[in-house]
CSV table of C-alpha atoms in Angstrom, one decimal:
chain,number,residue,atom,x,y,z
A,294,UNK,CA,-22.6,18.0,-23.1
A,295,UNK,CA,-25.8,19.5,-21.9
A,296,UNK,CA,-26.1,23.0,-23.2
A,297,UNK,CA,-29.3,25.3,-23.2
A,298,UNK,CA,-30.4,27.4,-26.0
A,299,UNK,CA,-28.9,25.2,-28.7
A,300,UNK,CA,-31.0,25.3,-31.8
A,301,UNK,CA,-31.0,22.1,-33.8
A,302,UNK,CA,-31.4,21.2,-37.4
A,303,UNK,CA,-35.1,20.2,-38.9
A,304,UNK,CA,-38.5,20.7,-38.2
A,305,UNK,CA,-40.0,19.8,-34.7
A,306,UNK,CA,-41.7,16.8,-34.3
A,307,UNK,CA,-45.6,17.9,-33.8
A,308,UNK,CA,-46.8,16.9,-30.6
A,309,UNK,CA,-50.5,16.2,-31.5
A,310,UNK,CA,-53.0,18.7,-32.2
A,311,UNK,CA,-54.8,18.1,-28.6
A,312,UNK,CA,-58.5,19.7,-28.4
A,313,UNK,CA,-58.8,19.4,-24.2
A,314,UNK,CA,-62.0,20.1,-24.3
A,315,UNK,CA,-63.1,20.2,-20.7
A,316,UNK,CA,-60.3,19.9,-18.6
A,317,UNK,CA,-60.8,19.9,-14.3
A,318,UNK,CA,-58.7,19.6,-11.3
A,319,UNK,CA,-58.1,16.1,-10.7
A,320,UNK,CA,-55.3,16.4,-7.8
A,321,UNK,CA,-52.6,18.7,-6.9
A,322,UNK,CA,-49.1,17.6,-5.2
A,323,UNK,CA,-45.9,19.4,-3.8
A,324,UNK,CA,-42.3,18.8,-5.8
A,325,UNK,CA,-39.9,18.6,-2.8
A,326,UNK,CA,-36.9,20.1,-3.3
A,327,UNK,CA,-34.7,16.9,-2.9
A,328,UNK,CA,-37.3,14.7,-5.7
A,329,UNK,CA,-33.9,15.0,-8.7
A,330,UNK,CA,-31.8,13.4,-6.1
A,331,UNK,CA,-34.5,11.1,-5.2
A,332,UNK,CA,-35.1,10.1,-8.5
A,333,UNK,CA,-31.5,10.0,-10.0
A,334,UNK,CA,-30.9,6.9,-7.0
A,335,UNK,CA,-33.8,4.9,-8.5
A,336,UNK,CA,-33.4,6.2,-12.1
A,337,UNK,CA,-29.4,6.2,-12.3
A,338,UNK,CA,-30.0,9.2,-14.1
A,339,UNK,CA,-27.7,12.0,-12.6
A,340,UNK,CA,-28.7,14.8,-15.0
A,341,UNK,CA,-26.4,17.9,-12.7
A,342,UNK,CA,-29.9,20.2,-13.9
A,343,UNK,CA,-32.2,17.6,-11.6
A,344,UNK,CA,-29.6,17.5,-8.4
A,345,UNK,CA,-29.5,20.7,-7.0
A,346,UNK,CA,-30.1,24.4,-7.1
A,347,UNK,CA,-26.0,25.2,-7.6
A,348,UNK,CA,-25.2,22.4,-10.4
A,349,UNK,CA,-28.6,23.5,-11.9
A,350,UNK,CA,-27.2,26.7,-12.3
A,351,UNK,CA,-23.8,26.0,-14.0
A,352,UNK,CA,-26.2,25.0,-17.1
A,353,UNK,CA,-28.4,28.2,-17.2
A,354,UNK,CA,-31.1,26.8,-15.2
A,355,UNK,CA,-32.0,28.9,-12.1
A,356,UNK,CA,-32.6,26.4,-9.6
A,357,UNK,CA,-32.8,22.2,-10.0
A,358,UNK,CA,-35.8,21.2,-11.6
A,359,UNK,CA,-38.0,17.7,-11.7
A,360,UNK,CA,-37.0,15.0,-14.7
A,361,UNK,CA,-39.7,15.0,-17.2
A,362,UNK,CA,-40.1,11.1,-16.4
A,363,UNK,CA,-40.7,11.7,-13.2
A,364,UNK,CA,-43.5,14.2,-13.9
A,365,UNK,CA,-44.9,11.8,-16.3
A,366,UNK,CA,-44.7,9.3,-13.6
A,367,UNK,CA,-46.3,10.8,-10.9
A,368,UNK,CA,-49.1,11.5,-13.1
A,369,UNK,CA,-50.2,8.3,-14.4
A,370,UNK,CA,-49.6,7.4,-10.8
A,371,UNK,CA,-52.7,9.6,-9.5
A,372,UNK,CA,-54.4,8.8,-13.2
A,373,UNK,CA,-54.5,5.2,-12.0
A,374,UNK,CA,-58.2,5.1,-11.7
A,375,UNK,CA,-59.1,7.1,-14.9
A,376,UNK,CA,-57.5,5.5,-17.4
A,377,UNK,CA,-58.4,2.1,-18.9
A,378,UNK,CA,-56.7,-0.8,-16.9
A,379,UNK,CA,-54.7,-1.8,-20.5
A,380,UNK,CA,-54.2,-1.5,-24.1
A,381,UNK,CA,-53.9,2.1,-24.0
A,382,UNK,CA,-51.2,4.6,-25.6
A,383,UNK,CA,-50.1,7.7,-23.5
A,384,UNK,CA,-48.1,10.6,-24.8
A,385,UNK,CA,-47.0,14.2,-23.5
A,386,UNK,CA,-45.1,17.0,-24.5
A,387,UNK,CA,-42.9,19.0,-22.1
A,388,UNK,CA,-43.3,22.7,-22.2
A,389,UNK,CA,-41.8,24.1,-19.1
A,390,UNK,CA,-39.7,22.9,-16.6
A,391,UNK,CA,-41.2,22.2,-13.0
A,392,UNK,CA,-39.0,24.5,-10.7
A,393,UNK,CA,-37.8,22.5,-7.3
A,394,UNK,CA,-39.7,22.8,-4.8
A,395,UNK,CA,-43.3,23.8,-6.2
A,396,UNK,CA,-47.0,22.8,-6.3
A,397,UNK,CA,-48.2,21.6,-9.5
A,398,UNK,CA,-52.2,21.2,-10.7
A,399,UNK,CA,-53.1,18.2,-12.7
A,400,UNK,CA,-55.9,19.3,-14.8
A,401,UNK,CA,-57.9,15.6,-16.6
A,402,UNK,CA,-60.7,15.2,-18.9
A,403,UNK,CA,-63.4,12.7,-17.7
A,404,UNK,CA,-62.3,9.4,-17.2
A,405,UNK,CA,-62.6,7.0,-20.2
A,406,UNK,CA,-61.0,5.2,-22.9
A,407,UNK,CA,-59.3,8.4,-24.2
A,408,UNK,CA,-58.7,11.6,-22.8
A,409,UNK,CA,-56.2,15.0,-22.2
A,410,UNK,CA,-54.5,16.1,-19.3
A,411,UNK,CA,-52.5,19.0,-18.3
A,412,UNK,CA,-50.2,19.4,-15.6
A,413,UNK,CA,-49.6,23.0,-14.5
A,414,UNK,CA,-48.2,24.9,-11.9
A,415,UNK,CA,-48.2,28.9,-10.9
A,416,UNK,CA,-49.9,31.4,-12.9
A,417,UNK,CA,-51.2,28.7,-14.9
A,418,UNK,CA,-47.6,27.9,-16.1
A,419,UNK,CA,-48.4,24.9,-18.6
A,420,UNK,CA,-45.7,22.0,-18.0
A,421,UNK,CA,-46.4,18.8,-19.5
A,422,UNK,CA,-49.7,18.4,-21.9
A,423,UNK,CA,-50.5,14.6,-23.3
A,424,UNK,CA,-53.4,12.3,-24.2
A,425,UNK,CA,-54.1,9.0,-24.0
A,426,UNK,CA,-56.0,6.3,-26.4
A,427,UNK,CA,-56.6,2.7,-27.4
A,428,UNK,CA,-53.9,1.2,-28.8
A,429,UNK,CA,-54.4,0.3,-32.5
């Protein structure tokens, strides 16, 4: 069952202590309103909080919002040409959701073997934060 609000048991997992250091707009890009269905057909993921504004809602959630994945997705898709072509380690943490439809700002270090990147949205509403690195 998918339930909001639920504390669980333990200490959170840290999410690595990420310096951005200079971080500038790299690209921007609309969330359409129908991306959770759209992604759920190529996904099979069919998450009720990703379909549409009135399931959304039965699970506290004020209208749909994107899957993290795809977030993470469409990211590394306009980070194609700033990140090293291979051997490299990417990870992000989710902060907020990304409301359906919206704008969201990907912010990027400079291109290079490692790196930060944000990906915000309205009143500088932090989403997703990550890095990336060699591989060891």
């Amino acid at each position: 069952m998918l339930c909001r609000g639920v504390k669980v048991e333990g200490e959170a997992a840290d999410s690595g202590s990420q310096t951005p250091g200079t971080l500038t707009e790299l690209t921007r890009w609309k969330a359409p309103p129908d991306i959770g269905r759209r992604y759920a057909r190529v996904s099979g993921d069919y998450n009720p909080i990703h379909l549409s504004t009135p399931t959304a809602k039965l699970f506290g959630f004020p209208q749909a919002i994107a899957h993290g994945l795809w977030n993470k997705a469409r990211t590394l898709a306009a980070l194609a040409e700033h990140l090293p072509a291979a051997n490299i380690e990417i990870d992000v943490a989710f902060m907020k959701p990304v409301r359906l439809p919206s704008e969201v700002i990907l912010m990027s270090s400079a291109a290079g073997s490692s790196g930060t990147l944000e990906l915000k949205g309205a009143g500088d509403i932090q989403h997703m934060l990550g890095q990336w690195q060699p591989t060891a």
